[in-house]
C-alpha positions as a printed NumPy array, in Angstrom:
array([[-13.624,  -8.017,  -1.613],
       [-16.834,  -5.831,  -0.374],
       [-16.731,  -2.33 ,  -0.322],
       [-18.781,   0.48 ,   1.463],
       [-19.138,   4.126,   0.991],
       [-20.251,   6.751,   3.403],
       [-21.75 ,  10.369,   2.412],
       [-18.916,  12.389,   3.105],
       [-16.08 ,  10.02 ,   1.033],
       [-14.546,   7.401,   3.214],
       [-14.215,   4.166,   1.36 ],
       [-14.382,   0.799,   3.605],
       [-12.839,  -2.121,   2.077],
       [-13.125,  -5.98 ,   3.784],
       [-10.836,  -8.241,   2.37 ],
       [-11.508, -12.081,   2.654],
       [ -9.001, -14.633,   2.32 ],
       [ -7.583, -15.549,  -0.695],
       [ -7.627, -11.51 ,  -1.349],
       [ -4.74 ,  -9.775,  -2.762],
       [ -4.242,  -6.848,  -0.797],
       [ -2.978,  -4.143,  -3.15 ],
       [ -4.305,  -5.026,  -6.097],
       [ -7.693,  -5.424,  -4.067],
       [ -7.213,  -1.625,  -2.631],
       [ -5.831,  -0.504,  -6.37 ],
       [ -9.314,  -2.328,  -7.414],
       [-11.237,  -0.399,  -4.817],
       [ -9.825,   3.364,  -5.713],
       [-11.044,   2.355,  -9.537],
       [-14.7  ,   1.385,  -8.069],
       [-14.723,   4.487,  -6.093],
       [-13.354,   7.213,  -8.025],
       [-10.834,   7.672,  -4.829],
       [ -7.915,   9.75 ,  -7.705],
       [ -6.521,  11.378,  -4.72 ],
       [ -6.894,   9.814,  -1.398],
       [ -5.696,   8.631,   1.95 ],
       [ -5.581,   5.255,   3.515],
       [ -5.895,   6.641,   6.845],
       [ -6.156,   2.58 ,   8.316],
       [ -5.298,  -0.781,   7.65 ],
       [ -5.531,  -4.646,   9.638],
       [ -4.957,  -7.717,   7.916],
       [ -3.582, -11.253,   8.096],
       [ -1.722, -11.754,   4.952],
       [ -0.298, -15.972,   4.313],
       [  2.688, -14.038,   2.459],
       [  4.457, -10.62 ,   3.098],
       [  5.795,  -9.045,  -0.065],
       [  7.551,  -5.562,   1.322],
       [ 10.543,  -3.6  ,   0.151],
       [ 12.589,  -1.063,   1.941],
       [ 15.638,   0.874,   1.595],
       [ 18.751,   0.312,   3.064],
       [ 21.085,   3.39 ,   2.009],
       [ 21.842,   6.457,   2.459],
       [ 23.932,   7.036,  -0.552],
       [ 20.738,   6.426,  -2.881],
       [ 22.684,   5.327,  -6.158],
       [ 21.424,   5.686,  -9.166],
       [ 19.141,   2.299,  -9.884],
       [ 16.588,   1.93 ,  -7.737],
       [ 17.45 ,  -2.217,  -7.983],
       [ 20.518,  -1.199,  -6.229],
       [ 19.249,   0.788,  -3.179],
       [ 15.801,  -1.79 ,  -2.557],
       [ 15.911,  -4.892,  -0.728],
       [ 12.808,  -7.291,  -1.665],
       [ 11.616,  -9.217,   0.883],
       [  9.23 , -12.24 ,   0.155],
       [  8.005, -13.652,   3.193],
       [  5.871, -16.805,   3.747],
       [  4.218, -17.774,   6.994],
       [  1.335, -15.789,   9.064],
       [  1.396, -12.451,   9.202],
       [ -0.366, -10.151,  11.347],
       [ -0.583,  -6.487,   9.807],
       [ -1.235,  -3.907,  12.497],
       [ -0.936,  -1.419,  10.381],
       [ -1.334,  -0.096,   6.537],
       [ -1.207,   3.631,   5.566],
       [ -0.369,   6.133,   2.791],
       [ -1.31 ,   8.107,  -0.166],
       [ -3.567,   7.483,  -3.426],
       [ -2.347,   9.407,  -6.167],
       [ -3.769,   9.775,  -9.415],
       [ -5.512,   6.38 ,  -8.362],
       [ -2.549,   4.306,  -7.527],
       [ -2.142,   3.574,  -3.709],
       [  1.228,   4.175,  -2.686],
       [  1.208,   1.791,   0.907],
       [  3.833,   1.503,   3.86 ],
       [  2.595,  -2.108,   5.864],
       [  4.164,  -3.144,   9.392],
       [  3.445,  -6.645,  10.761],
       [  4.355,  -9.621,  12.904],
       [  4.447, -13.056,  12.461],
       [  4.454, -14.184,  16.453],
       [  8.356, -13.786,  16.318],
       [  9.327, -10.419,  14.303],
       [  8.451,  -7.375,  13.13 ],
       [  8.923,  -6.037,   9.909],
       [  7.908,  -3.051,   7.71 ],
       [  8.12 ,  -1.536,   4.393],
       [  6.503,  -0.341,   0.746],
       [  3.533,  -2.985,   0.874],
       [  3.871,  -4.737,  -3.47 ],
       [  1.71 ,  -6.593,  -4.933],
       [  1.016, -10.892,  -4.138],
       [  0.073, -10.39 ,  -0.265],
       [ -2.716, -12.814,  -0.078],
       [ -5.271, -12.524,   2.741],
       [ -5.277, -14.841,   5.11 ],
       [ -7.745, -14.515,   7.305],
       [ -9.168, -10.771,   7.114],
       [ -8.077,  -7.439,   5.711],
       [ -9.829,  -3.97 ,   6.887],
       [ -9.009,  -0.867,   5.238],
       [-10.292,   2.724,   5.499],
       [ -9.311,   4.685,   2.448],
       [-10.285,   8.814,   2.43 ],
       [-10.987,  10.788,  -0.927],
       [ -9.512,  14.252,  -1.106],
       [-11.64 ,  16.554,  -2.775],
       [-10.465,  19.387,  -4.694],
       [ -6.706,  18.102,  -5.165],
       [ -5.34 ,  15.966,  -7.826],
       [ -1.883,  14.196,  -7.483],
       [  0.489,  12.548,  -9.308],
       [  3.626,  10.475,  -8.575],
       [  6.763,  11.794, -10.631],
       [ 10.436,  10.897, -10.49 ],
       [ 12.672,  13.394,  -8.589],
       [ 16.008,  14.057,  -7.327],
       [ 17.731,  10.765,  -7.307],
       [ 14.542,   8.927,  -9.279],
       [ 12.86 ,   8.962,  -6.766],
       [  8.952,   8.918,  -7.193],
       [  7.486,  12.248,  -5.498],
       [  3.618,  13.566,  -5.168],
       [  3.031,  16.506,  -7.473],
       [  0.271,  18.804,  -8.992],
       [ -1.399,  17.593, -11.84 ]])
């Protein structure tokens, strides 16, 4: 990983392969001081796509029960990553294709670089967020 700075906050991040995306970008917010922040763009090819996504609209109780995990091996292309850093954690939504489908969902941890990974991440000045569980547990951006 090798990551850039400009003057006015924006945080470029490379990836190279063998790079763990998240934890890479988790790495990079730590480096940077990015608390509250945007990933306002994302390209990669990951060797592995580790996603989940819900797939109900009753929203039960246990989050286990509403999530589907998806492990995926194989080539992916990512064309895109975005979402929210709050109080340092990036909270990431991924969409990519592997030459025959497309798939998208909460990017988790293991997605290995395969080739490249380009990521634009934004501080927010003068706001500080946290992630909190709400109505039906789930996790919701807050004051802190």
């Amino acid at each position: 990983m090798k990551t850039f700075e400009s003057d006015d906050g924006h945080v470029i991040v490379r990836l190279d392969r063998g790079d763990r995306a998240l934890e890479s970008l988790t790495d990079a917010c730590e480096d940077h001081d990015v608390d509250t922040g945007v990933v306002v763009s994302g390209i990669a090819t990951f060797s592995n796509l580790n996603i989940h996504y819900v797939d109900r609209t009753d929203l039960p109780e246990e989050q286990a029960d509403r999530n589907v995990d998806v492990q995926l091996d194989g080539a992916w292309e990512v064309t895109n990553v975005g979402g929210v850093v709050a109080d340092g954690e990036p909270h990431l939504h991924v969409t990519a294709f592997d030459g025959e489908r497309m798939v998208g969902g909460h990017l988790e941890e293991g997605c290995e670089v395969n080739v490249l990974g380009e990521f634009t991440i934004r501080k927010v000045e003068g706001l500080s967020l946290h992630r909190r569980p709400g109505e039906h547990d789930v996790s919701q951006l807050q004051h802190r």
